[in-house]
GROMACS .gro file of C-alpha atoms in nm:
model
  124
    1GLN     CA    1  -0.003   0.008   0.000
    2VAL     CA    2   0.133   0.330  -0.088
    3GLN     CA    3   0.055   0.641   0.112
    4LEU     CA    4   0.119   1.001  -0.004
    5VAL     CA    5   0.134   1.299   0.234
    6GLU     CA    6   0.097   1.651   0.078
    7SER     CA    7   0.219   1.959   0.294
    8GLY     CA    8   0.295   2.312   0.230
    9GLY     CA    9  -0.055   2.461   0.156
   10GLY     CA   10  -0.177   2.784   0.312
   11LEU     CA   11  -0.303   3.124   0.267
   12VAL     CA   12  -0.100   3.364   0.051
   13GLN     CA   13  -0.160   3.687  -0.151
   14ALA     CA   14  -0.187   3.735  -0.498
   15GLY     CA   15   0.154   3.745  -0.654
   16GLY     CA   16   0.302   3.534  -0.378
   17SER     CA   17   0.440   3.190  -0.383
   18LEU     CA   18   0.422   2.858  -0.210
   19ARG     CA   19   0.598   2.529  -0.233
   20LEU     CA   20   0.402   2.195  -0.186
   21SER     CA   21   0.547   1.871  -0.093
   22CYS     CA   22   0.449   1.540  -0.149
   23THR     CA   23   0.607   1.240   0.039
   24ALA     CA   24   0.541   0.874  -0.049
   25SER     CA   25   0.597   0.581   0.146
   26GLY     CA   26   0.743   0.263   0.002
   27ARG     CA   27   1.068   0.165  -0.183
   28THR     CA   28   0.955   0.202  -0.552
   29PHE     CA   29   0.877   0.581  -0.570
   30SER     CA   30   1.145   0.638  -0.817
   31ASN     CA   31   0.985   0.376  -1.070
   32TYR     CA   32   0.675   0.608  -1.111
   33GLY     CA   33   0.555   0.931  -1.273
   34MET     CA   34   0.400   1.166  -1.024
   35GLY     CA   35   0.156   1.441  -1.083
   36TRP     CA   36  -0.015   1.726  -0.919
   37PHE     CA   37  -0.404   1.792  -0.968
   38ARG     CA   38  -0.633   2.069  -0.787
   39GLN     CA   39  -0.987   2.099  -0.727
   40ALA     CA   40  -1.172   2.417  -0.659
   41LEU     CA   41  -1.500   2.441  -0.461
   42GLY     CA   42  -1.774   2.338  -0.705
   43LYS     CA   43  -1.519   2.213  -0.986
   44GLU     CA   44  -1.404   1.895  -1.110
   45ARG     CA   45  -1.050   1.784  -1.028
   46GLU     CA   46  -0.816   1.915  -1.292
   47PHE     CA   47  -0.460   1.852  -1.389
   48VAL     CA   48  -0.192   2.072  -1.280
   49ALA     CA   49   0.158   1.930  -1.346
   50ALA     CA   50   0.331   1.605  -1.387
   51THR     CA   51   0.691   1.454  -1.404
   52SER     CA   52   0.815   1.125  -1.510
   53TRP     CA   53   1.002   0.882  -1.305
   54SER     CA   54   1.337   1.055  -1.333
   55GLY     CA   55   1.221   1.415  -1.343
   56GLY     CA   56   1.363   1.454  -1.703
   57THR     CA   57   1.024   1.514  -1.842
   58THR     CA   58   0.761   1.746  -1.726
   59LEU     CA   59   0.423   1.842  -1.823
   60TYR     CA   60   0.206   2.139  -1.728
   61ALA     CA   61  -0.170   2.268  -1.772
   62ASP     CA   62  -0.158   2.579  -1.985
   63SER     CA   63  -0.307   2.775  -1.701
   64VAL     CA   64   0.008   2.734  -1.480
   65LYS     CA   65   0.283   2.717  -1.746
   66GLY     CA   66   0.553   2.960  -1.647
   67ARG     CA   67   0.433   3.005  -1.301
   68PHE     CA   68   0.444   2.659  -1.145
   69THR     CA   69   0.749   2.405  -1.144
   70ILE     CA   70   0.725   2.038  -1.062
   71SER     CA   71   1.043   1.857  -0.934
   72ARG     CA   72   1.131   1.533  -0.744
   73ASP     CA   73   1.376   1.403  -0.518
   74ASN     CA   74   1.395   1.032  -0.550
   75ALA     CA   75   1.624   0.999  -0.258
   76LYS     CA   76   1.370   1.147  -0.041
   77ASN     CA   77   1.066   1.007  -0.206
   78THR     CA   78   0.942   1.344  -0.256
   79VAL     CA   79   0.775   1.536  -0.523
   80TYR     CA   80   0.736   1.933  -0.511
   81LEU     CA   81   0.520   2.185  -0.679
   82GLN     CA   82   0.682   2.537  -0.657
   83MET     CA   83   0.394   2.775  -0.743
   84ASN     CA   84   0.500   3.163  -0.821
   85SER     CA   85   0.297   3.457  -0.919
   86LEU     CA   86  -0.001   3.316  -0.758
   87LYS     CA   87  -0.370   3.418  -0.867
   88PRO     CA   88  -0.684   3.407  -0.702
   89GLU     CA   89  -0.802   3.132  -0.955
   90ASP     CA   90  -0.528   2.920  -0.832
   91THR     CA   91  -0.741   2.863  -0.494
   92ALA     CA   92  -0.809   2.503  -0.445
   93VAL     CA   93  -0.728   2.171  -0.277
   94TYR     CA   94  -0.387   2.042  -0.432
   95TYR     CA   95  -0.364   1.662  -0.452
   96CYS     CA   96  -0.059   1.466  -0.549
   97ALA     CA   97  -0.093   1.152  -0.723
   98ARG     CA   98   0.123   0.845  -0.819
   99GLN     CA   99   0.080   0.730  -1.209
  100ASN     CA  100   0.048   0.380  -1.276
  101GLY     CA  101   0.342   0.411  -1.534
  102ARG     CA  102   0.677   0.591  -1.547
  103TRP     CA  103   0.661   0.902  -1.799
  104GLY     CA  104   0.397   1.156  -1.655
  105THR     CA  105   0.069   1.204  -1.800
  106LEU     CA  106  -0.222   1.454  -1.769
  107ASN     CA  107  -0.471   1.173  -1.791
  108ILE     CA  108  -0.622   1.144  -1.428
  109MET     CA  109  -0.753   0.788  -1.505
  110GLU     CA  110  -0.371   0.676  -1.495
  111TYR     CA  111  -0.300   0.763  -1.133
  112ASP     CA  112  -0.380   0.488  -0.883
  113TYR     CA  113  -0.267   0.642  -0.526
  114TRP     CA  114  -0.387   0.994  -0.394
  115GLY     CA  115  -0.295   1.191  -0.125
  116GLN     CA  116  -0.536   1.364   0.109
  117GLY     CA  117  -0.501   1.728  -0.023
  118THR     CA  118  -0.368   2.039   0.096
  119GLN     CA  119  -0.560   2.375   0.074
  120VAL     CA  120  -0.411   2.650  -0.083
  121THR     CA  121  -0.605   2.972  -0.088
  122VAL     CA  122  -0.477   3.309  -0.272
  123SER     CA  123  -0.648   3.636  -0.176
  124SER     CA  124  -0.674   3.921  -0.409
   0.00000   0.00000   0.00000
């Protein structure tokens, strides 16, 4: 059983930055792609960013491209999401997820383990 634990959420003013972390249990973290998704109140969960097993390939939603950066440290079983130039529309619960595969994908159906989520609130 894989457990994913997110941290780093909080309240920030527009234009500010936050870094989310997601630490995974288990010894096979480096074998899998990882992703970040978010869900705003009353909306469906949406893709934010993904990384391949090595971190060499990354994918971003158009809405965050140039502002967010996904990275991973396989020695620490941790994936990060650096969020800069935050906007009120970035307000959501952010979830990390493990892909059932290696290369990272925006397809939510390919993710089989999920964290509990961390709230990010951006005030205007």
